[in-house]
Short mmCIF file of C-alpha atoms in Angstrom, two decimals:
data_model
loop_
_atom_site.label_atom_id
_atom_site.label_comp_id
_atom_site.label_asym_id
_atom_site.label_seq_id
_atom_site.Cartn_x
_atom_site.Cartn_y
_atom_site.Cartn_z
CA MET Y 1 133.53 87.13 106.23
CA ASN Y 2 131.71 86.25 109.45
CA LYS Y 3 128.89 88.72 108.64
CA THR Y 4 128.39 87.13 105.23
CA LEU Y 5 128.24 83.69 106.82
CA TYR Y 6 125.63 84.88 109.36
CA VAL Y 7 123.52 86.46 106.63
CA LEU Y 8 123.65 83.30 104.50
CA ALA Y 9 122.77 81.14 107.51
CA ALA Y 10 119.84 83.41 108.39
CA LEU Y 11 118.55 83.33 104.81
CA CYS Y 12 118.80 79.52 104.70
CA ILE Y 13 116.93 79.15 107.99
CA PHE Y 14 114.32 81.69 106.87
CA GLY Y 15 113.85 79.82 103.58
CA LEU Y 16 113.60 76.43 105.28
CA THR Y 17 110.94 77.60 107.72
CA GLY Y 18 108.65 78.81 104.97
CA GLY Y 19 109.38 82.47 105.48
CA CYS Y 20 109.67 83.12 101.76
CA GLY Y 21 105.97 82.52 101.27
CA ASP Y 22 105.21 84.98 104.05
CA VAL Y 23 107.44 87.60 102.42
CA LYS Y 24 105.77 86.97 99.06
CA ASP Y 25 102.30 87.28 100.61
CA ALA Y 26 103.32 90.54 102.27
CA LEU Y 27 103.96 91.96 98.81
CA ASP Y 28 100.36 91.39 97.67
CA VAL Y 29 98.80 94.41 96.02
CA GLU Y 30 95.05 94.88 96.59
CA PHE Y 31 92.86 97.30 94.71
CA ASP Y 32 89.17 97.83 94.08
CA ILE Y 33 87.47 98.52 90.79
CA HIS Y 34 84.01 100.12 90.78
CA TYR Y 35 81.61 99.94 87.86
CA ASN Y 36 78.54 102.18 87.76
CA HIS Y 37 75.69 101.63 85.37
CA THR Y 38 72.04 102.62 85.21
CA PHE Y 39 69.53 100.10 83.89
CA THR Y 40 66.20 101.38 82.59
CA ILE Y 41 63.67 98.57 82.71
CA ARG Y 42 60.42 98.86 80.77
CA GLY Y 43 57.94 96.01 80.67
CA ASP Y 44 58.66 92.30 80.46
CA ALA Y 45 62.08 92.43 78.88
CA ALA Y 46 65.80 92.18 79.40
CA THR Y 47 67.87 95.33 79.18
CA LEU Y 48 70.83 95.67 76.91
CA SER Y 49 73.87 94.07 78.47
CA TYR Y 50 76.33 96.07 80.53
CA ASP Y 51 79.78 94.77 79.67
CA ILE Y 52 82.45 94.75 82.36
CA ASN Y 53 86.05 94.50 81.20
CA LEU Y 54 88.64 94.57 83.98
CA GLU Y 55 91.30 95.53 81.42
CA ASP Y 56 89.71 98.97 81.24
CA HIS Y 57 91.31 99.63 84.65
CA GLU Y 58 94.94 100.78 84.68
CA ASP Y 59 96.02 98.79 87.77
CA TYR Y 60 94.47 95.61 86.37
CA ARG Y 61 96.43 96.01 83.13
CA LYS Y 62 99.61 96.69 85.13
CA TYR Y 63 99.27 93.45 87.15
CA LYS Y 64 97.32 91.36 84.62
CA ASP Y 65 99.81 88.49 84.55
CA LYS Y 66 100.28 88.62 88.32
CA ILE Y 67 96.64 88.36 89.47
CA ARG Y 68 96.07 86.02 92.40
CA SER Y 69 92.32 86.51 92.72
CA THR Y 70 89.33 88.58 91.67
CA GLN Y 71 86.24 88.74 93.84
CA ILE Y 72 82.90 90.46 93.61
CA GLU Y 73 82.65 92.44 96.84
CA TYR Y 74 79.09 93.52 96.10
CA ILE Y 75 76.46 94.54 93.62
CA ARG Y 76 74.37 97.39 95.01
CA TYR Y 77 71.25 98.70 93.39
CA SER Y 78 68.66 101.37 94.05
CA ILE Y 79 65.37 102.28 92.41
CA THR Y 80 65.52 105.98 91.71
CA SER Y 81 62.48 106.28 89.46
CA ASN Y 82 59.36 104.16 89.21
CA THR Y 83 56.62 105.56 87.03
CA GLY Y 84 55.01 102.22 86.22
CA GLY Y 85 53.27 99.36 87.91
CA ALA Y 86 54.38 96.77 90.41
CA GLY Y 87 56.86 94.15 89.25
CA THR Y 88 60.14 92.40 89.74
CA CYS Y 89 63.73 92.74 88.60
CA ASP Y 90 66.38 90.06 88.27
CA PHE Y 91 70.10 90.29 87.56
CA PHE Y 92 71.71 87.86 85.11
CA ALA Y 93 75.34 87.44 84.04
CA GLY Y 94 77.06 85.71 81.17
CA ASN Y 95 80.25 85.52 79.20
CA TYR Y 96 81.43 88.85 77.84
CA GLY Y 97 79.54 89.68 74.68
CA SER Y 98 77.27 86.65 74.91
CA ALA Y 99 73.56 86.67 74.14
CA PHE Y 100 71.03 86.97 76.96
CA PRO Y 101 69.52 83.47 76.49
CA ASP Y 102 72.93 82.08 77.59
CA ALA Y 103 72.96 84.15 80.83
CA THR Y 104 72.51 82.81 84.37
CA LYS Y 105 70.55 84.40 87.20
CA VAL Y 106 72.97 85.55 89.91
CA ALA Y 107 70.84 87.32 92.56
CA GLN Y 108 67.50 86.97 94.33
CA THR Y 109 64.49 88.58 92.69
CA ILE Y 110 63.85 92.20 93.65
CA ARG Y 111 60.16 92.99 94.14
CA PHE Y 112 58.69 96.50 94.03
CA GLU Y 113 55.28 98.12 94.16
CA ALA Y 114 53.92 100.73 91.75
CA GLY Y 115 55.69 104.02 92.39
CA GLU Y 116 58.08 102.53 94.98
CA THR Y 117 61.64 103.84 95.09
CA ARG Y 118 64.43 102.36 97.15
CA GLY Y 119 67.77 103.48 98.54
CA GLU Y 120 71.04 101.66 97.90
CA THR Y 121 70.72 97.96 98.76
CA ASP Y 122 73.04 94.96 98.34
CA VAL Y 123 71.73 92.12 96.20
CA GLU Y 124 71.14 88.77 97.85
CA TRP Y 125 73.31 86.24 96.04
CA ILE Y 126 72.13 82.97 94.60
CA ASN Y 127 75.07 82.34 92.27
CA LYS Y 128 78.01 84.54 93.21
CA ALA Y 129 80.46 81.73 92.40
CA PHE Y 130 79.29 81.75 88.78
CA LEU Y 131 79.74 85.51 88.54
CA GLU Y 132 83.25 85.27 89.98
CA SER Y 133 84.12 82.43 87.61
CA LEU Y 134 83.36 84.81 84.74
CA LEU Y 135 85.79 87.31 86.25
CA ALA Y 136 88.61 84.79 85.92
CA ALA Y 137 88.67 85.76 82.24
CA GLY Y 138 88.58 89.44 83.22
CA LYS Y 139 85.29 90.13 81.45
CA LEU Y 140 81.57 89.56 81.86
CA SER Y 141 78.19 90.87 80.76
CA LEU Y 142 75.39 91.84 83.15
CA TRP Y 143 71.66 92.22 82.47
CA ALA Y 144 68.65 93.45 84.44
CA VAL Y 145 65.36 91.78 83.57
CA GLY Y 146 61.95 93.18 84.41
CA THR Y 147 58.71 91.31 84.89
CA GLY Y 148 55.34 93.03 85.18
CA SER Y 149 53.02 94.82 82.83
CA GLY Y 150 53.64 98.52 82.61
CA ILE Y 151 56.78 98.61 84.73
CA ASP Y 152 59.10 101.55 84.10
CA VAL Y 153 61.94 101.73 86.62
CA THR Y 154 65.40 103.24 86.70
CA VAL Y 155 67.89 101.05 88.56
CA PRO Y 156 71.40 102.43 89.12
CA VAL Y 157 73.87 99.66 89.95
CA VAL Y 158 77.36 99.68 91.48
CA VAL Y 159 79.59 96.62 91.06
CA LYS Y 160 82.68 96.48 93.30
CA VAL Y 161 85.45 94.09 92.31
CA LYS Y 162 88.39 93.36 94.63
CA VAL Y 163 91.62 92.33 92.90
CA ILE Y 164 94.65 90.82 94.59
CA ALA Y 165 97.89 90.66 92.63
CA ASN Y 166 101.47 89.88 93.52
CA PRO Y 167 104.46 91.29 91.64
CA LEU Y 168 106.37 88.05 92.35
CA GLU Y 169 103.82 85.76 90.66
#
């Protein structure tokens, strides 16, 4: 009987000092989701959208109703082929399945010279908050847009999403 009383007293004190939140936080589950896509940009035009759906990932589906946060860790790009002229590339994002005219620019303009290739580089954000707000719904569409006459570049992109879930949510 005394042991039960001690355990109950300890649990009450633990609960009153906010320890339950700490225990709950300790049970957070973190996982990363990587999306790889290659944009081929030719001339002054937007590419077809690349649709990202977090529900395509098994862990996301498992914890879908227990998600605490989703964050874009990075978008990395490279230029692996450039057989055209000098130009620029911009990344835009919008609601999943939306049309390009409704998209918003999310990263600084990438400039390149004729024939220039480039190793893996992180984008410089101008509207990361918008991109992450789209992730709240678990889906978004991404476009690459070229500017410059005669540009013909291949731009592989990696999008890393960090998800934090808690089984107690």
